[in-house]
CSV table of C-alpha atoms in Angstrom, one decimal:
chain,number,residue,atom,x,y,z
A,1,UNK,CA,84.3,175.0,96.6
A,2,UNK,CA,84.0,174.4,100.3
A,3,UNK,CA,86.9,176.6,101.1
A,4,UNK,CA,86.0,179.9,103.2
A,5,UNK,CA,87.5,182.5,105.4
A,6,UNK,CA,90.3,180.8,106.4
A,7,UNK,CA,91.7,180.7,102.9
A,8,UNK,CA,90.7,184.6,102.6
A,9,UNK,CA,92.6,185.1,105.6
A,10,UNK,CA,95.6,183.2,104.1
A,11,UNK,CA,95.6,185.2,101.2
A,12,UNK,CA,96.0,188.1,103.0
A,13,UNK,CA,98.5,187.2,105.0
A,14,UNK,CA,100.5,186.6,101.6
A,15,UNK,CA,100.3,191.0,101.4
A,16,UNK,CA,101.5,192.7,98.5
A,17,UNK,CA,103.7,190.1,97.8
A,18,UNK,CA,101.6,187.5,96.3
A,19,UNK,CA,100.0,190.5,94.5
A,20,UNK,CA,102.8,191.3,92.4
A,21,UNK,CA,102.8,188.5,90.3
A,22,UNK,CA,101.4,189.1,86.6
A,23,UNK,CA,100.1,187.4,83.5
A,24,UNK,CA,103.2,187.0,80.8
A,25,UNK,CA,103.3,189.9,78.2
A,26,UNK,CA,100.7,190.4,76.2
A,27,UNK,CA,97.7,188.4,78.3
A,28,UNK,CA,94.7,190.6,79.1
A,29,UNK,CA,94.1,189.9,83.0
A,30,UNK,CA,92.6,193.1,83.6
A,31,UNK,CA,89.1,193.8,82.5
A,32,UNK,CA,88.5,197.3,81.6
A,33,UNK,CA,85.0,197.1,80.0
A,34,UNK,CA,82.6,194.1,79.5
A,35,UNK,CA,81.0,193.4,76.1
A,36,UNK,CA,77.2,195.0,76.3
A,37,UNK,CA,74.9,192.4,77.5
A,38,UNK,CA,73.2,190.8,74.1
A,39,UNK,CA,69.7,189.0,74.1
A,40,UNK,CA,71.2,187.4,71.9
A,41,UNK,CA,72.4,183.8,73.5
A,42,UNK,CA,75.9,182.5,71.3
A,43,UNK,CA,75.4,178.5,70.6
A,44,UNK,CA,78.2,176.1,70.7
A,45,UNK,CA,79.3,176.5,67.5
A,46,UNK,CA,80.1,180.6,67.7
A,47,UNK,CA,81.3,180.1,71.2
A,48,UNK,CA,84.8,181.9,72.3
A,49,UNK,CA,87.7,179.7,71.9
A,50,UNK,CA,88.7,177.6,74.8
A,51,UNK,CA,91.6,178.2,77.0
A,52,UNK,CA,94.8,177.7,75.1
A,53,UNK,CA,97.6,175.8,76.1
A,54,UNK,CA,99.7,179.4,75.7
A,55,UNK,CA,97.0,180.6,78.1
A,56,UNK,CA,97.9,177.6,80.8
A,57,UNK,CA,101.7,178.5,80.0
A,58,UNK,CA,101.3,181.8,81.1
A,59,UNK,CA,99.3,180.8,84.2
A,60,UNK,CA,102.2,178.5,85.2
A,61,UNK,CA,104.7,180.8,84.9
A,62,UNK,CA,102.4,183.5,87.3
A,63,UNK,CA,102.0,180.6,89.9
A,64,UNK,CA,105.8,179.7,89.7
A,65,UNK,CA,106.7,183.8,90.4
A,66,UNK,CA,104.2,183.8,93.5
A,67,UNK,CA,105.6,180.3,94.7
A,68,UNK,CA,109.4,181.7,94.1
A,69,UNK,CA,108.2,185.1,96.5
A,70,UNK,CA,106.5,183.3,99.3
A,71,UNK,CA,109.5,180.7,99.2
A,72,UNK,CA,108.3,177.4,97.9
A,73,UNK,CA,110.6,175.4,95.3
A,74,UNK,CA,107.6,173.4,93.6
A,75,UNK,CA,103.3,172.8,93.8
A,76,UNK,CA,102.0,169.4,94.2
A,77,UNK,CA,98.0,169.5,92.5
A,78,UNK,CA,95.8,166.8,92.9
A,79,UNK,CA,92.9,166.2,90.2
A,80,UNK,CA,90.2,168.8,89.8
A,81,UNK,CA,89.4,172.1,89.1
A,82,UNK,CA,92.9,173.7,89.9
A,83,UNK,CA,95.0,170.5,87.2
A,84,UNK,CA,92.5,171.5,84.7
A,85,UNK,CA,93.4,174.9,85.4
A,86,UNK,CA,97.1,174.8,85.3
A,87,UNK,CA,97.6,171.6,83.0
A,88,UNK,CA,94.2,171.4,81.0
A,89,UNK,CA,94.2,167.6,82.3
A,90,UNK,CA,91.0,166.1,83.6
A,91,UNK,CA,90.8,163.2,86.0
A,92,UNK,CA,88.8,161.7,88.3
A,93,UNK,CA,90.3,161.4,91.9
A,94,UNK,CA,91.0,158.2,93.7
A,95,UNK,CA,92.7,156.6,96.1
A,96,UNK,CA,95.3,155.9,93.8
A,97,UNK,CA,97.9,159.5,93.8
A,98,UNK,CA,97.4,161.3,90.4
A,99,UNK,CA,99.8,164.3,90.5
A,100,UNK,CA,100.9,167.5,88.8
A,101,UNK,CA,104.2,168.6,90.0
A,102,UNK,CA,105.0,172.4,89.1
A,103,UNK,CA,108.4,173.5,90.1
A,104,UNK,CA,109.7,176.9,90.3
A,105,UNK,CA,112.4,175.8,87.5
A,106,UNK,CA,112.1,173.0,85.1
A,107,UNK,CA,109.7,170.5,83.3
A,108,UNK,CA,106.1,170.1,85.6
A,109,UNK,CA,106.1,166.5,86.2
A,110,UNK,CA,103.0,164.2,86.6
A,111,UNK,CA,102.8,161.0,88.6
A,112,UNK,CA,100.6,158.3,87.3
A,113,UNK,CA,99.8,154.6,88.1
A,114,UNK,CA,101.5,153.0,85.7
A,115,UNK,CA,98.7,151.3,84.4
A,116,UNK,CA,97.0,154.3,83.4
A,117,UNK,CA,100.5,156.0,81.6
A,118,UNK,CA,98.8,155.6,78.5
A,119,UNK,CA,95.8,157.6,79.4
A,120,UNK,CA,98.2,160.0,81.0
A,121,UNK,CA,100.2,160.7,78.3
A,122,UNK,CA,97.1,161.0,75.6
A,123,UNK,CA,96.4,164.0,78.0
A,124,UNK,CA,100.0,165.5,78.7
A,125,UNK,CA,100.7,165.3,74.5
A,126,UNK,CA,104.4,165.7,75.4
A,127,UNK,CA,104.2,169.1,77.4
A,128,UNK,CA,105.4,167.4,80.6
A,129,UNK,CA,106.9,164.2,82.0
A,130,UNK,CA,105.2,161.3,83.1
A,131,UNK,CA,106.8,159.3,85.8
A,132,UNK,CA,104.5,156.2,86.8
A,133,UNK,CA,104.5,154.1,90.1
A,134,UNK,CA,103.4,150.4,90.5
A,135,UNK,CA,100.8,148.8,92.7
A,136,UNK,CA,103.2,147.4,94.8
A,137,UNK,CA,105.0,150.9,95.9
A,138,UNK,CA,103.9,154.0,97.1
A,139,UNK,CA,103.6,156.8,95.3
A,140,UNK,CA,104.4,159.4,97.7
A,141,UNK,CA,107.7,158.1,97.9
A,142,UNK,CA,108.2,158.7,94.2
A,143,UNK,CA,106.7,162.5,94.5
A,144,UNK,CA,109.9,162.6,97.2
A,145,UNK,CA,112.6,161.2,94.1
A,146,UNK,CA,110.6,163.4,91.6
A,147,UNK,CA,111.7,166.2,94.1
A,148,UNK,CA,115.0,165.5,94.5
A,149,UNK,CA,115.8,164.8,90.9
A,150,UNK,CA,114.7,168.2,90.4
A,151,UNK,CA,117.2,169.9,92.5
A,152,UNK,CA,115.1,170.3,95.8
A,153,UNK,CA,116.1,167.5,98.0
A,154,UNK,CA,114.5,169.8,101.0
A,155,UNK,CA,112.6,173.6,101.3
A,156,UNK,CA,109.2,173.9,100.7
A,157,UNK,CA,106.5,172.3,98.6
A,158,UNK,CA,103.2,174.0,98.4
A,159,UNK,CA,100.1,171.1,98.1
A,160,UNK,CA,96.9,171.8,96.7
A,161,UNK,CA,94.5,173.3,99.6
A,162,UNK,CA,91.8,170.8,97.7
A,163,UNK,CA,94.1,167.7,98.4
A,164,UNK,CA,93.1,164.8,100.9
A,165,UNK,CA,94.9,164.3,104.5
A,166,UNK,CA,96.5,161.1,103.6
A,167,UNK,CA,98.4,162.9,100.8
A,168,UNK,CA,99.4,165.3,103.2
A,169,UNK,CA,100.4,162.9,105.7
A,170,UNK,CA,102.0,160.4,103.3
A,171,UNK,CA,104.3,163.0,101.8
A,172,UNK,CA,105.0,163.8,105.7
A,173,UNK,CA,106.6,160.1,105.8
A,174,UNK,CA,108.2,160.3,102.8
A,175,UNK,CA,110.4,163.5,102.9
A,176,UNK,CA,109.9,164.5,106.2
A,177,UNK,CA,113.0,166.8,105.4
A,178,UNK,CA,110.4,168.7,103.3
A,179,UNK,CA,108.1,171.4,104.7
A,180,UNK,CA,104.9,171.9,103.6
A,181,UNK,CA,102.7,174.2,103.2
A,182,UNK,CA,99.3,175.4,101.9
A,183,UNK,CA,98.5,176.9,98.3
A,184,UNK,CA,95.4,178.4,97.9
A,185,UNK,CA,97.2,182.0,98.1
A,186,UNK,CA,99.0,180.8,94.8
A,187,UNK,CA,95.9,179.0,93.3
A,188,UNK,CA,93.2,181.7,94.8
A,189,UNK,CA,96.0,184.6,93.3
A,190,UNK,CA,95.5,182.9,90.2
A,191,UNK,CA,92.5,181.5,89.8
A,192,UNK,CA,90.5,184.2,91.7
A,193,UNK,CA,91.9,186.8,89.3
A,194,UNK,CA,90.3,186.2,85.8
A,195,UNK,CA,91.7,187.0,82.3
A,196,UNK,CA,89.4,188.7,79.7
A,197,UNK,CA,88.6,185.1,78.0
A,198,UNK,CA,88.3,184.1,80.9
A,199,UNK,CA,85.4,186.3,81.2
A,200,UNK,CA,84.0,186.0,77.9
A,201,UNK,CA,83.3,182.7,78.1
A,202,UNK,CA,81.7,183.0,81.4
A,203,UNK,CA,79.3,186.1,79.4
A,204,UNK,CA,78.5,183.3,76.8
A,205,UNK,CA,77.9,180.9,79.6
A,206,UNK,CA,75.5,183.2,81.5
A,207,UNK,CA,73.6,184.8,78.7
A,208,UNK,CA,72.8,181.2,77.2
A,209,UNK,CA,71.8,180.5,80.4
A,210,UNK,CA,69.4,182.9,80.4
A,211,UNK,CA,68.4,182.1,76.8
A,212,UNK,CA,67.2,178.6,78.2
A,213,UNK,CA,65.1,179.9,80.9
A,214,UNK,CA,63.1,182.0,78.5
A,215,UNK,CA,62.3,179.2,76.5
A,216,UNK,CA,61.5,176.9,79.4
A,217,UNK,CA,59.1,179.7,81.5
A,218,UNK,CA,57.2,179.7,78.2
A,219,UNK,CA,55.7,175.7,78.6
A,220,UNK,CA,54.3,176.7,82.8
A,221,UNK,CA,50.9,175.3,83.3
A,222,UNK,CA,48.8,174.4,85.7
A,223,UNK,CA,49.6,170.6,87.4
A,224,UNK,CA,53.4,171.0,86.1
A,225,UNK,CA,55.7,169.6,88.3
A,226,UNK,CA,58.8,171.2,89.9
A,227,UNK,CA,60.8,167.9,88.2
A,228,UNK,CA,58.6,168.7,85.0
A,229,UNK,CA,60.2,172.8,84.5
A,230,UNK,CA,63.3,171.6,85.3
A,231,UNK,CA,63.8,169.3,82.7
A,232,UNK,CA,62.9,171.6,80.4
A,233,UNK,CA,65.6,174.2,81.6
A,234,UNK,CA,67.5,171.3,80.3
A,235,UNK,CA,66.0,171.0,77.0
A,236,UNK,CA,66.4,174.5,76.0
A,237,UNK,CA,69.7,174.2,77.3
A,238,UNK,CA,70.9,171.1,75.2
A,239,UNK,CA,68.6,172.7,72.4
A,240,UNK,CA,71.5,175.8,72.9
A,241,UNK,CA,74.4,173.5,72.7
A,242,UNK,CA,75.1,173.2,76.3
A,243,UNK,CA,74.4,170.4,79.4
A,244,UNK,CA,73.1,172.5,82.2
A,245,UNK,CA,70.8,171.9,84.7
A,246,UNK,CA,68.6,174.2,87.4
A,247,UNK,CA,66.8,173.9,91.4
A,248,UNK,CA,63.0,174.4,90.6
A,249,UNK,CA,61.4,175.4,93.6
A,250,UNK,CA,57.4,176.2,93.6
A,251,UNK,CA,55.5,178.1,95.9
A,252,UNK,CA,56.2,177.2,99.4
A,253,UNK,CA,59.4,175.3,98.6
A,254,UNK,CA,60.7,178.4,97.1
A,255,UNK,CA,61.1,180.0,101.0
A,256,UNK,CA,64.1,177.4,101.3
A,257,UNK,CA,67.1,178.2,99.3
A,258,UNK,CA,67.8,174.8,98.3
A,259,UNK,CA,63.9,173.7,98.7
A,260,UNK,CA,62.0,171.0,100.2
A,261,UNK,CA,62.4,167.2,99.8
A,262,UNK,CA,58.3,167.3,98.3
A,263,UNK,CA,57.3,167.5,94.9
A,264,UNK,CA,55.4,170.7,94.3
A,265,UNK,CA,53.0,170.8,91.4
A,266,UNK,CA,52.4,174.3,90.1
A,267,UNK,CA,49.0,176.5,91.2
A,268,UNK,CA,47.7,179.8,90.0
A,269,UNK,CA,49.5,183.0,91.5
A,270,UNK,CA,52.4,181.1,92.7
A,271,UNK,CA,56.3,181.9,92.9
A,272,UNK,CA,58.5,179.7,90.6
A,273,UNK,CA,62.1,179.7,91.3
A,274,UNK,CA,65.0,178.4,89.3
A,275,UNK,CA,68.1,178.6,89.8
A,276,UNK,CA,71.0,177.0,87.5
A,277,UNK,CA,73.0,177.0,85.1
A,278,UNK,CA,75.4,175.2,82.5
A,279,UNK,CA,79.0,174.7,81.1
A,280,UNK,CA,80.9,176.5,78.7
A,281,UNK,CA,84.9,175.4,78.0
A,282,UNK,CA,84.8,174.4,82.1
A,283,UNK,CA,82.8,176.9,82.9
A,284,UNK,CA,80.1,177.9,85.1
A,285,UNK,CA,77.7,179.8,84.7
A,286,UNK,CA,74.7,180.8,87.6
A,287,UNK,CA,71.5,182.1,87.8
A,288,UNK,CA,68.2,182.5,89.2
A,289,UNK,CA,65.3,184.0,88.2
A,290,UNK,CA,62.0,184.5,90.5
A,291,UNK,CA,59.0,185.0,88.3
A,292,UNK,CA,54.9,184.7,89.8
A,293,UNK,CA,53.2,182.2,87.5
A,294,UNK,CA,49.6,184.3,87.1
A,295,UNK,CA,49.3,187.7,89.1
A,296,UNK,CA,51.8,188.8,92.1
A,297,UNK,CA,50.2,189.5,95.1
A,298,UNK,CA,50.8,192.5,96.8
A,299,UNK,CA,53.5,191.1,99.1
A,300,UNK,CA,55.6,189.7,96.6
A,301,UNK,CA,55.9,192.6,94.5
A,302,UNK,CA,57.1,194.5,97.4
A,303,UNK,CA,59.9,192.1,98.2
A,304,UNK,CA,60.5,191.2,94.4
A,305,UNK,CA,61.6,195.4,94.6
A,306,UNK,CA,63.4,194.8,98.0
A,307,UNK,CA,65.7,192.4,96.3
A,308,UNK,CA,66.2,194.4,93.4
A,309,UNK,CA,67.5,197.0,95.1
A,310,UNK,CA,69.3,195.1,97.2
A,311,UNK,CA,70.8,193.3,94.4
A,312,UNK,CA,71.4,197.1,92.5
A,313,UNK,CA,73.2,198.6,95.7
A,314,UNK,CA,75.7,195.6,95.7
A,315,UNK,CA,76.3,196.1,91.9
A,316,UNK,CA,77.0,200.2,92.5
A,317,UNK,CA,79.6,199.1,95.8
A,318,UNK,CA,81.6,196.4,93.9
A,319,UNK,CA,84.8,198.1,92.6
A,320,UNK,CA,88.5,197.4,93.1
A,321,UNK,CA,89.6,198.5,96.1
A,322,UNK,CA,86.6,197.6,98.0
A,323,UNK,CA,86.0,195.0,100.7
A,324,UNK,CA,84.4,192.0,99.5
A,325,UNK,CA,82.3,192.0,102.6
A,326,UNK,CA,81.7,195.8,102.1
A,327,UNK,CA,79.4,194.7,99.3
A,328,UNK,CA,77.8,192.0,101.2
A,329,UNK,CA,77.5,194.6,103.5
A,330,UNK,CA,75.3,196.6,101.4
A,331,UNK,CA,72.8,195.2,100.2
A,332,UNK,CA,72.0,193.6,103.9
A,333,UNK,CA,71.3,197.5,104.6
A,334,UNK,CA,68.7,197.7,102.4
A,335,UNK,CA,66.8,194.5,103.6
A,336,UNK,CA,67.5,195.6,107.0
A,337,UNK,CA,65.9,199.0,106.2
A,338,UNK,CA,62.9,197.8,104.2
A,339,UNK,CA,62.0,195.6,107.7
A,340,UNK,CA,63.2,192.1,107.1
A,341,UNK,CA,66.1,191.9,109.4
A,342,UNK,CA,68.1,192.1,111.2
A,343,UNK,CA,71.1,189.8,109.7
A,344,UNK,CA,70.2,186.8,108.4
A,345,UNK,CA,67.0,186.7,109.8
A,346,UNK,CA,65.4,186.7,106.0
A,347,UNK,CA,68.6,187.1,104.1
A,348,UNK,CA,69.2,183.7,105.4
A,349,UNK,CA,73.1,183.5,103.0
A,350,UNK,CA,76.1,185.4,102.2
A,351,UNK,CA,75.1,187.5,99.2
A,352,UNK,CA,77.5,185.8,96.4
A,353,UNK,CA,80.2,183.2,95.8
A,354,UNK,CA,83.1,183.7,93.5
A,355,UNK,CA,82.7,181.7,89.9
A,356,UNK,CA,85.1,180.3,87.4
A,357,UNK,CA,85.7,176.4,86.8
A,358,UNK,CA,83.7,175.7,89.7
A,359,UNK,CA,80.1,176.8,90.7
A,360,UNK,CA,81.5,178.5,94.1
A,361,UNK,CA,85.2,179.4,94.8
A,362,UNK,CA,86.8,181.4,96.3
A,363,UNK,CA,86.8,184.7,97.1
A,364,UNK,CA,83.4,185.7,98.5
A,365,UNK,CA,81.0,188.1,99.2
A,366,UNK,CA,80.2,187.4,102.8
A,367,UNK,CA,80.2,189.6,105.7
A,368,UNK,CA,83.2,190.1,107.6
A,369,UNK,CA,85.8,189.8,104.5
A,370,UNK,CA,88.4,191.6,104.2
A,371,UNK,CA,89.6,190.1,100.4
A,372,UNK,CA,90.1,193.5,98.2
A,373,UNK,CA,88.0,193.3,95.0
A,374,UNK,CA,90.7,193.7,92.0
A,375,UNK,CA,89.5,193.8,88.2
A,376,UNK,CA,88.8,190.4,86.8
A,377,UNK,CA,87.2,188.5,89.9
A,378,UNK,CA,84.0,187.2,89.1
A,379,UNK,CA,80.7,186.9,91.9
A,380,UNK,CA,77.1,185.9,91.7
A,381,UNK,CA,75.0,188.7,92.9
A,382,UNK,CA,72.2,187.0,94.3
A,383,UNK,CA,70.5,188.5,97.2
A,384,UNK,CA,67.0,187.1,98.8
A,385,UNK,CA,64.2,187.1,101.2
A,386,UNK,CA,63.3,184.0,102.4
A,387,UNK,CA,59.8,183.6,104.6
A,388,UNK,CA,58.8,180.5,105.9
A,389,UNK,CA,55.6,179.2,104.8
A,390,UNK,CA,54.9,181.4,102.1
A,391,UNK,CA,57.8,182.2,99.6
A,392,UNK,CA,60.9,183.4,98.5
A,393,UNK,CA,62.4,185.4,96.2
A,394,UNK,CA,65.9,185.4,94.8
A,395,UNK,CA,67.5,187.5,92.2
A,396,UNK,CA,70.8,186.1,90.9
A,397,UNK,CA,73.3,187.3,88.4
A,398,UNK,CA,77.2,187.0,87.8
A,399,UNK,CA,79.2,190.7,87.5
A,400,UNK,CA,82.6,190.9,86.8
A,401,UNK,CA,85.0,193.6,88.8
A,402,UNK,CA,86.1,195.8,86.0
A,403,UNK,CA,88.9,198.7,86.0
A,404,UNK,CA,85.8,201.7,87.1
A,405,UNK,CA,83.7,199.4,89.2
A,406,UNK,CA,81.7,196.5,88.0
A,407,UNK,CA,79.5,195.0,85.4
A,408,UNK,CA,76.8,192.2,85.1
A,409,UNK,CA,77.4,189.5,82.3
A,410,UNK,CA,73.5,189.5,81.5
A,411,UNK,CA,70.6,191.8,81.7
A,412,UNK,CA,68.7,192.2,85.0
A,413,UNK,CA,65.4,190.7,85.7
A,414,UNK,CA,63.3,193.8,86.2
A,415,UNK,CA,59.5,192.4,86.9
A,416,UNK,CA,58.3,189.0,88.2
A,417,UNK,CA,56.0,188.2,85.0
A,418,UNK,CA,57.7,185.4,83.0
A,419,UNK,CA,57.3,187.1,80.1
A,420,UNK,CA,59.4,190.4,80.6
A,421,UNK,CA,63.1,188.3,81.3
């Protein structure tokens, strides 16, 4: 999540070559056309299927092609967003090493404490082996064993570009035979790269999302509290099946993109922003909508149609073969060219993050990067002007890269009264 250029620039370097890896026959990796945005928000119970474990098998087998092609025999992974995504095993990290183990050949092996092998194995069911280490001994030492048993008593082990320093350091003293290296180009090559379920269940994610803030714009008064709207985001959100959650930001606050320590209670004529969003099989979903609680002034509806366009020329650049800072790139032009620039002046962020498991990964829309957009990535689209001291307006909505160019998962907001979203 906090990862930035430099893994771009690693993934690069990686060239065609990490680039040739595909999804196993007969998984749909490349999105040709999304699904028409429906007003109509799916509940829990007619959700898409979660990620199968045939699903996880296949992106293994992807990650142990690109580790075979840049050289590495195996992949260490700590807990977190990438085990869930190659093992569908969730665990909390602590100082205590819990491991997943790909190699390029064999069984993936996790390392456990051994006093949580039980709760490791309700999670593994069987798919892989579970080798445990005791209090007394240290664990990196047994990742080294685990290593040699499976053939690869030296070369090259790829460790997650999430992991801490003293796992890097430990394994350093414990094989120091072994090279290391990083593998965010395997993860990002994987991970960045969504499959058409993939997507779906972000679409279900993001359209709910928008579901919820329709019902909660519908209870604004006058004397509500920023703390007030944004527990009802989370009503209508739980109402839909879902734990989400959202930034409120009135007025004022609503000039800094992640707002002022101050509660806000909500006036006549003011901006009311929100920005959230909820959880769907793992994932996320993002988005914020910028509505004027009585009548827009002037000013606002001018930048509310600076921002839209803004956030309409990034959605016509995004296609695969394009720059991802191309399209960053873009819609600064038109905020630059309506008067609020230069840079970042107004347009105080990147435009958009990339969006899967996690809120932001990798890649991103930011200027400067030279990551080529290929069909399946996922991006918020979320352009703003920001002015100090009166408000700010930000548009946000997730598009998928598809075969022809791109797509938004939900419909656009296309006026800043509540009632038109």
């Amino acid at each position: 999540m906090k990862r930035r250029e430099f893994v771009q620039r690693g993934v690069i370097a990686a060239g065609a070559v990490a680039l040739t890896a595909k999804p196993s026959s007969g998984a749909a990796q490349g999105i040709t056309e999304l699904i028409p945005p429906s007003d109509r928000a799916k509940t829990r119970a007619d959700a898409p299927a979660p990620i199968s474990e045939a699903e996880r098998e296949q992106r293994r087998e992807k990650a142990r092609t690109l580790l075979q092609q840049l050289g590495f025999s195996a992949m260490l992974i700590e807990p977190g967003a990438n085990m869930e995504y190659f093992a569908g095993i969730q665990w909390g990290r602590s100082e205590r090493l819990f491991a997943f183990i790909l190699p390029v050949s064999g069984k993936p092996v996790v390392i456990s404490p051994a006093f949580e092998q039980q709760r490791a194995e309700d999670q593994v069911s069987g798919r892989f082996e579970v080798r445990v280490w005791q209090e007394d001994q240290n664990p990196e030492a047994l990742v080294a064993q685990t290593l040699t048993d499976l053939g690869f008593a030296s070369g090259r082990l790829a460790v997650d570009p999430s992991a801490r320093t003293f796992v890097f350091t430990e394994l350093a003293v414990a094989r120091p035979s072994m090279q290391m290296g990083n593998a965010a180009i395997v993860v990002n090559q994987c991970r960045g790269v969504k499959w058409a379920h993939e997507v779906e269940i972000m679409r279900v994610g993001n359209q709910t999302t928008l579901a919820a803030y329709r019902g909660a714009f519908k209870s604004l008064r006058v004397g509500m509290t920023q703390a007030q709207l944004a527990a009802n985001v989370s009503a209508e959100m739980k109402k839909l099946g879902y734990d989400g959650g959202a930034l409120v930001l009135f007025g004022e606050s609503s000039a800094y993109p992640h707002g002022l320590p101050h509660p806000r209670e909500l006036q006549e004529n003011q901006v009311v922003l929100v920005d959230g969003g909820l959880n769907v099989h793992g994932y996320q979903s993002d988005m914020t909508r910028t509505v004027v609680f009585g009548t827009p002034a002037a000013e606002m509806q001018k930048v509310f149609d600076i921002v839209h366009e803004a956030q309409s020329r990034a959605l016509a650049t995004a296609a695969p073969g394009k720059k991802a800072g191309d399209v960053d790139a873009a819609a600064r032009k038109v905020i630059t060219d309506a008067g609020y620039g230069p840079d970042y002046r107004t347009f105080t962020h990147r435009l958009g993050h990339g969006i899967g498991l996690e809120g932001h990964e990798w890649p991103y829309f930011v200027r400067g990067s030279t990551v080529i957009l290929e069909p399946g990535m996922t991006f918020s689209d979320e352009p703003g002007i920001y002015q100090y001291g009166k408000f700010g307006i930000r548009l946000e909505d997730i598009l998928a890269i598809t075969e022809n160019g791109a797509e938004m998962m939900t419909p656009r907001q296309t006026s800043l009264r509540a009632e038109t979203l």
